[in-house]
Amino acid sequence: MRKNIVAGNWKMNKTAKEAEELITALKPLVAKSKPEVVVCVPYTDLWTVAEAIKGSKIHLGAENVAWADKGAFTGEISAEMLKEIGVEYVIIGHSERRQYFGETNETVNKRTKQALANGLKPIVCVGETLEEREKGRTNRVLKKQILEGFEGITDFTNIVVAYEPVWAIGTGKTATAEDANKTIGYIRRTIKTNFGEEVAKALRIQYGGSMKPGNAKELMAERNIDGGLIGGAALKAEDFAAIVNYKD
Ligand code: PEP
């Protein structure tokens, strides 16, 4: 049995003060939640949120991690720095990083290995663009992202995959539950073929892309979908909590 995991990706939103307010509002709303709840927040909010979530079931995540231990990497944040704050999860390879900051399958692979080596749990994002989808290349793109992104990795215990069709992120367009389930099924089969049946069975795969209170239940009811990576709706405590508590 895979435990559902719902993670908020705050992106470049919320000052530390706003972050504290959001967590204060969120805490009581997710106190009895069944899925694992994670908030992935900007680096500048991490200390504040680490403090604010104390005594709750909310887990702390960052939005990226450097592939190197330390040194001349201006603007990067190391795994050790994150660990010291109490960070547990890190988003890796989000489509916005791929689109605007030159993230590639190769750098995703390096960051993922570095996270794992330091005891951080990577949430690795994969997904096709609208153009790729319209050209019928979705599976080919996903397979490449998976094979190259996880190249050389054998232990998937701490890995979460987020399937995020790029055309559904922040656009209000959601993949139908059936479609998302089918594509995540393809991801699971690809993992099975290349990394083994046990890995594929145990691996948690989230759906991400305009998930909101109104569609979370339908999406999460699908067999292959083990939770969500939530952008916009994670910025309001009530909306995020409603997604986390989709079963209630
Ligand atoms: C995301 O950024 O990972 C995401 C899914 O965003 P949104 O929910 O806003 O589409």
Tab-separated table of N, CA, C and O in Angstrom, residues 115-176:
chain	number	residue	atom	x	y	z
A	115	ALA	N	20.775	14.549	-3.538
A	115	ALA	CA	19.736	14.556	-2.493
A	115	ALA	C	19.735	13.218	-1.768
A	115	ALA	O	19.767	13.165	-0.529
A	116	LEU	N	19.715	12.140	-2.522
A	116	LEU	CA	19.657	10.797	-1.914
A	116	LEU	C	20.887	10.526	-1.051
A	116	LEU	O	20.766	9.994	0.052
A	117	ALA	N	22.039	10.927	-1.543
A	117	ALA	CA	23.281	10.682	-0.802
A	117	ALA	C	23.284	11.420	0.534
A	117	ALA	O	23.993	11.046	1.462
A	118	ASN	N	22.481	12.477	0.618
A	118	ASN	CA	22.437	13.277	1.851
A	118	ASN	C	21.162	13.048	2.663
A	118	ASN	O	20.830	13.826	3.555
A	119	GLY	N	20.428	12.016	2.303
A	119	GLY	CA	19.234	11.672	3.090
A	119	GLY	C	18.040	12.572	2.840
A	119	GLY	O	17.102	12.592	3.635
A	120	LEU	N	18.066	13.343	1.741
A	120	LEU	CA	16.886	14.141	1.380
A	120	LEU	C	16.003	13.321	0.444
A	120	LEU	O	16.492	12.442	-0.269
A	121	LYS	N	14.704	13.598	0.460
A	121	LYS	CA	13.770	12.843	-0.373
A	121	LYS	C	13.383	13.663	-1.602
A	121	LYS	O	12.684	14.672	-1.470
A	122	PRO	N	13.826	13.243	-2.775
A	122	PRO	CA	13.525	14.028	-3.978
A	122	PRO	C	12.104	13.801	-4.479
A	122	PRO	O	11.618	12.677	-4.520
A	123	ILE	N	11.458	14.899	-4.851
A	123	ILE	CA	10.195	14.826	-5.604
A	123	ILE	C	10.582	15.199	-7.033
A	123	ILE	O	10.804	16.372	-7.337
A	124	VAL	N	10.731	14.201	-7.871
A	124	VAL	CA	11.265	14.428	-9.219
A	124	VAL	C	10.117	14.635	-10.209
A	124	VAL	O	9.239	13.784	-10.339
A	125	CYS	N	10.152	15.790	-10.875
A	125	CYS	CA	9.051	16.145	-11.789
A	125	CYS	C	9.346	15.723	-13.225
A	125	CYS	O	10.448	15.952	-13.725
A	126	VAL	N	8.359	15.135	-13.848
A	126	VAL	CA	8.440	14.812	-15.275
A	126	VAL	C	7.136	15.268	-15.926
A	126	VAL	O	6.126	15.426	-15.253
A	127	GLY	N	7.184	15.466	-17.236
A	127	GLY	CA	5.957	15.875	-17.921
A	127	GLY	C	6.242	16.416	-19.296
A	127	GLY	O	7.344	16.917	-19.557
A	128	GLU	N	5.241	16.322	-20.143
A	128	GLU	CA	5.406	16.748	-21.532
A	128	GLU	C	4.824	18.143	-21.749
A	128	GLU	O	3.907	18.551	-21.045
A	129	THR	N	5.348	18.845	-22.753
A	129	THR	CA	4.784	20.148	-23.122
A	129	THR	C	3.564	19.924	-24.019
A	129	THR	O	3.335	18.809	-24.506
A	130	LEU	N	2.846	21.005	-24.269
A	130	LEU	CA	1.662	20.905	-25.130
A	130	LEU	C	2.057	20.445	-26.538
A	130	LEU	O	1.422	19.579	-27.134
A	131	GLU	N	3.152	21.024	-27.037
A	131	GLU	CA	3.613	20.676	-28.384
A	131	GLU	C	3.961	19.183	-28.465
A	131	GLU	O	3.591	18.498	-29.423
A	132	GLU	N	4.668	18.718	-27.453
A	132	GLU	CA	5.039	17.292	-27.440
A	132	GLU	C	3.797	16.411	-27.381
A	132	GLU	O	3.712	15.382	-28.050
A	133	ARG	N	2.849	16.865	-26.608
A	133	ARG	CA	1.611	16.091	-26.490
A	133	ARG	C	0.864	16.049	-27.826
A	133	ARG	O	0.430	14.998	-28.277
A	134	GLU	N	0.762	17.224	-28.452
A	134	GLU	CA	0.022	17.290	-29.719
A	134	GLU	C	0.703	16.510	-30.835
A	134	GLU	O	0.061	16.046	-31.768
A	135	LYS	N	2.006	16.355	-30.736
A	135	LYS	CA	2.736	15.575	-31.747
A	135	LYS	C	2.771	14.082	-31.387
A	135	LYS	O	3.481	13.305	-32.041
A	136	GLY	N	2.074	13.720	-30.320
A	136	GLY	CA	2.007	12.305	-29.930
A	136	GLY	C	3.290	11.781	-29.308
A	136	GLY	O	3.587	10.593	-29.362
A	137	ARG	N	4.063	12.697	-28.712
A	137	ARG	CA	5.370	12.286	-28.187
A	137	ARG	C	5.401	12.125	-26.666
A	137	ARG	O	6.474	12.010	-26.075
A	138	THR	N	4.256	12.166	-26.027
A	138	THR	CA	4.225	12.153	-24.551
A	138	THR	C	5.032	10.994	-23.968
A	138	THR	O	5.927	11.209	-23.137
A	139	ASN	N	4.746	9.784	-24.389
A	139	ASN	CA	5.424	8.633	-23.792
A	139	ASN	C	6.927	8.647	-24.055
A	139	ASN	O	7.722	8.308	-23.172
A	140	ARG	N	7.292	9.068	-25.259
A	140	ARG	CA	8.719	9.106	-25.596
A	140	ARG	C	9.465	10.096	-24.693
A	140	ARG	O	10.553	9.830	-24.189
A	141	VAL	N	8.834	11.265	-24.486
A	141	VAL	CA	9.447	12.297	-23.635
A	141	VAL	C	9.573	11.799	-22.194
A	141	VAL	O	10.616	11.940	-21.551
A	142	LEU	N	8.506	11.191	-21.706
A	142	LEU	CA	8.516	10.706	-20.321
A	142	LEU	C	9.576	9.615	-20.131
A	142	LEU	O	10.302	9.607	-19.140
A	143	LYS	N	9.654	8.726	-21.106
A	143	LYS	CA	10.627	7.629	-21.000
A	143	LYS	C	12.051	8.194	-20.917
A	143	LYS	O	12.853	7.753	-20.088
A	144	LYS	N	12.334	9.176	-21.754
A	144	LYS	CA	13.670	9.790	-21.752
A	144	LYS	C	13.945	10.492	-20.412
A	144	LYS	O	15.015	10.362	-19.839
A	145	GLN	N	12.937	11.209	-19.923
A	145	GLN	CA	13.113	11.908	-18.635
A	145	GLN	C	13.378	10.900	-17.517
A	145	GLN	O	14.196	11.133	-16.634
A	146	ILE	N	12.683	9.776	-17.578
A	146	ILE	CA	12.837	8.762	-16.526
A	146	ILE	C	14.196	8.055	-16.640
A	146	ILE	O	14.934	7.944	-15.660
A	147	LEU	N	14.516	7.591	-17.834
A	147	LEU	CA	15.768	6.840	-17.998
A	147	LEU	C	16.983	7.714	-17.704
A	147	LEU	O	17.912	7.286	-17.025
A	148	GLU	N	16.966	8.938	-18.204
A	148	GLU	CA	18.126	9.815	-17.982
A	148	GLU	C	18.112	10.416	-16.577
A	148	GLU	O	19.148	10.541	-15.937
A	149	GLY	N	16.946	10.767	-16.101
A	149	GLY	CA	16.840	11.380	-14.775
A	149	GLY	C	17.198	10.416	-13.650
A	149	GLY	O	17.738	10.814	-12.615
A	150	PHE	N	16.903	9.133	-13.843
A	150	PHE	CA	17.174	8.138	-12.795
A	150	PHE	C	18.338	7.220	-13.138
A	150	PHE	O	18.525	6.189	-12.497
A	151	GLU	N	19.099	7.600	-14.126
A	151	GLU	CA	20.234	6.778	-14.554
A	151	GLU	C	21.165	6.488	-13.361
A	151	GLU	O	21.545	7.393	-12.617
A	152	GLY	N	21.477	5.206	-13.143
A	152	GLY	CA	22.413	4.845	-12.076
A	152	GLY	C	21.794	4.778	-10.685
A	152	GLY	O	22.490	4.497	-9.713
A	153	ILE	N	20.499	5.031	-10.584
A	153	ILE	CA	19.847	4.990	-9.266
A	153	ILE	C	19.176	3.622	-9.089
A	153	ILE	O	18.488	3.140	-9.988
A	154	THR	N	19.406	3.006	-7.943
A	154	THR	CA	18.819	1.678	-7.725
A	154	THR	C	17.840	1.682	-6.547
A	154	THR	O	16.906	0.901	-6.521
A	155	ASP	N	18.074	2.579	-5.600
A	155	ASP	CA	17.197	2.605	-4.429
A	155	ASP	C	16.192	3.757	-4.565
A	155	ASP	O	16.558	4.933	-4.500
A	156	PHE	N	14.930	3.386	-4.750
A	156	PHE	CA	13.878	4.394	-4.960
A	156	PHE	C	13.036	4.629	-3.700
A	156	PHE	O	12.017	5.324	-3.759
A	157	THR	N	13.466	4.042	-2.589
A	157	THR	CA	12.660	4.122	-1.366
A	157	THR	C	12.258	5.553	-1.021
A	157	THR	O	11.126	5.803	-0.617
A	158	ASN	N	13.194	6.477	-1.172
A	158	ASN	CA	12.916	7.864	-0.756
A	158	ASN	C	12.466	8.767	-1.894
A	158	ASN	O	12.311	9.972	-1.708
A	159	ILE	N	12.277	8.182	-3.070
A	159	ILE	CA	11.928	9.015	-4.234
A	159	ILE	C	10.411	9.086	-4.431
A	159	ILE	O	9.703	8.094	-4.269
A	160	VAL	N	9.957	10.280	-4.766
A	160	VAL	CA	8.568	10.486	-5.198
A	160	VAL	C	8.658	11.044	-6.613
A	160	VAL	O	9.534	11.868	-6.892
A	161	VAL	N	7.789	10.596	-7.501
A	161	VAL	CA	7.743	11.171	-8.851
A	161	VAL	C	6.480	12.015	-8.959
A	161	VAL	O	5.415	11.629	-8.453
A	162	ALA	N	6.605	13.182	-9.578
A	162	ALA	CA	5.416	13.997	-9.850
A	162	ALA	C	5.232	14.068	-11.356
A	162	ALA	O	6.115	14.579	-12.061
A	163	TYR	N	4.108	13.532	-11.843
A	163	TYR	CA	3.797	13.687	-13.265
A	163	TYR	C	3.051	15.001	-13.431
A	163	TYR	O	1.940	15.162	-12.919
A	164	GLU	N	3.697	15.933	-14.130
A	164	GLU	CA	3.107	17.252	-14.312
A	164	GLU	C	3.105	17.617	-15.792
A	164	GLU	O	4.118	18.118	-16.309
A	165	PRO	N	1.996	17.371	-16.483
A	165	PRO	CA	1.933	17.827	-17.875
A	165	PRO	C	2.110	19.341	-17.891
A	165	PRO	O	1.380	20.059	-17.204
A	166	VAL	N	3.102	19.811	-18.622
A	166	VAL	CA	3.477	21.224	-18.547
A	166	VAL	C	2.307	22.133	-18.921
A	166	VAL	O	2.119	23.201	-18.339
A	167	TRP	N	1.497	21.684	-19.864
A	167	TRP	CA	0.367	22.485	-20.322
A	167	TRP	C	-0.722	22.631	-19.251
A	167	TRP	O	-1.635	23.444	-19.397
A	168	ALA	N	-0.631	21.869	-18.185
A	168	ALA	CA	-1.655	21.941	-17.133
A	168	ALA	C	-1.199	22.748	-15.923
A	168	ALA	O	-1.981	23.006	-15.016
A	169	ILE	N	0.074	23.169	-15.935
A	169	ILE	CA	0.612	23.863	-14.756
A	169	ILE	C	0.261	25.341	-14.786
A	169	ILE	O	0.647	26.060	-15.710
A	170	GLY	N	-0.480	25.758	-13.793
A	170	GLY	CA	-0.819	27.172	-13.646
A	170	GLY	C	-1.740	27.700	-14.732
A	170	GLY	O	-1.915	28.909	-14.872
A	171	THR	N	-2.321	26.814	-15.508
A	171	THR	CA	-3.139	27.253	-16.638
A	171	THR	C	-4.627	27.098	-16.370
A	171	THR	O	-5.448	27.601	-17.132
A	172	GLY	N	-4.958	26.368	-15.313
A	172	GLY	CA	-6.369	26.083	-15.046
A	172	GLY	C	-6.837	24.857	-15.821
A	172	GLY	O	-7.921	24.344	-15.591
A	173	LYS	N	-6.012	24.390	-16.768
A	173	LYS	CA	-6.369	23.176	-17.518
A	173	LYS	C	-5.852	21.966	-16.747
A	173	LYS	O	-4.689	21.931	-16.358
A	174	THR	N	-6.709	21.000	-16.552
A	174	THR	CA	-6.274	19.793	-15.841
A	174	THR	C	-6.382	18.616	-16.796
A	174	THR	O	-7.310	18.567	-17.608
A	175	ALA	N	-5.463	17.678	-16.664
A	175	ALA	CA	-5.641	16.429	-17.404
A	175	ALA	C	-6.880	15.758	-16.836
A	175	ALA	O	-7.165	15.897	-15.639
A	176	THR	N	-7.634	15.054	-17.652
A	176	THR	CA	-8.775	14.323	-17.078
A	176	THR	C	-8.182	13.252	-16.168
A	176	THR	O	-7.037	12.808	-16.358
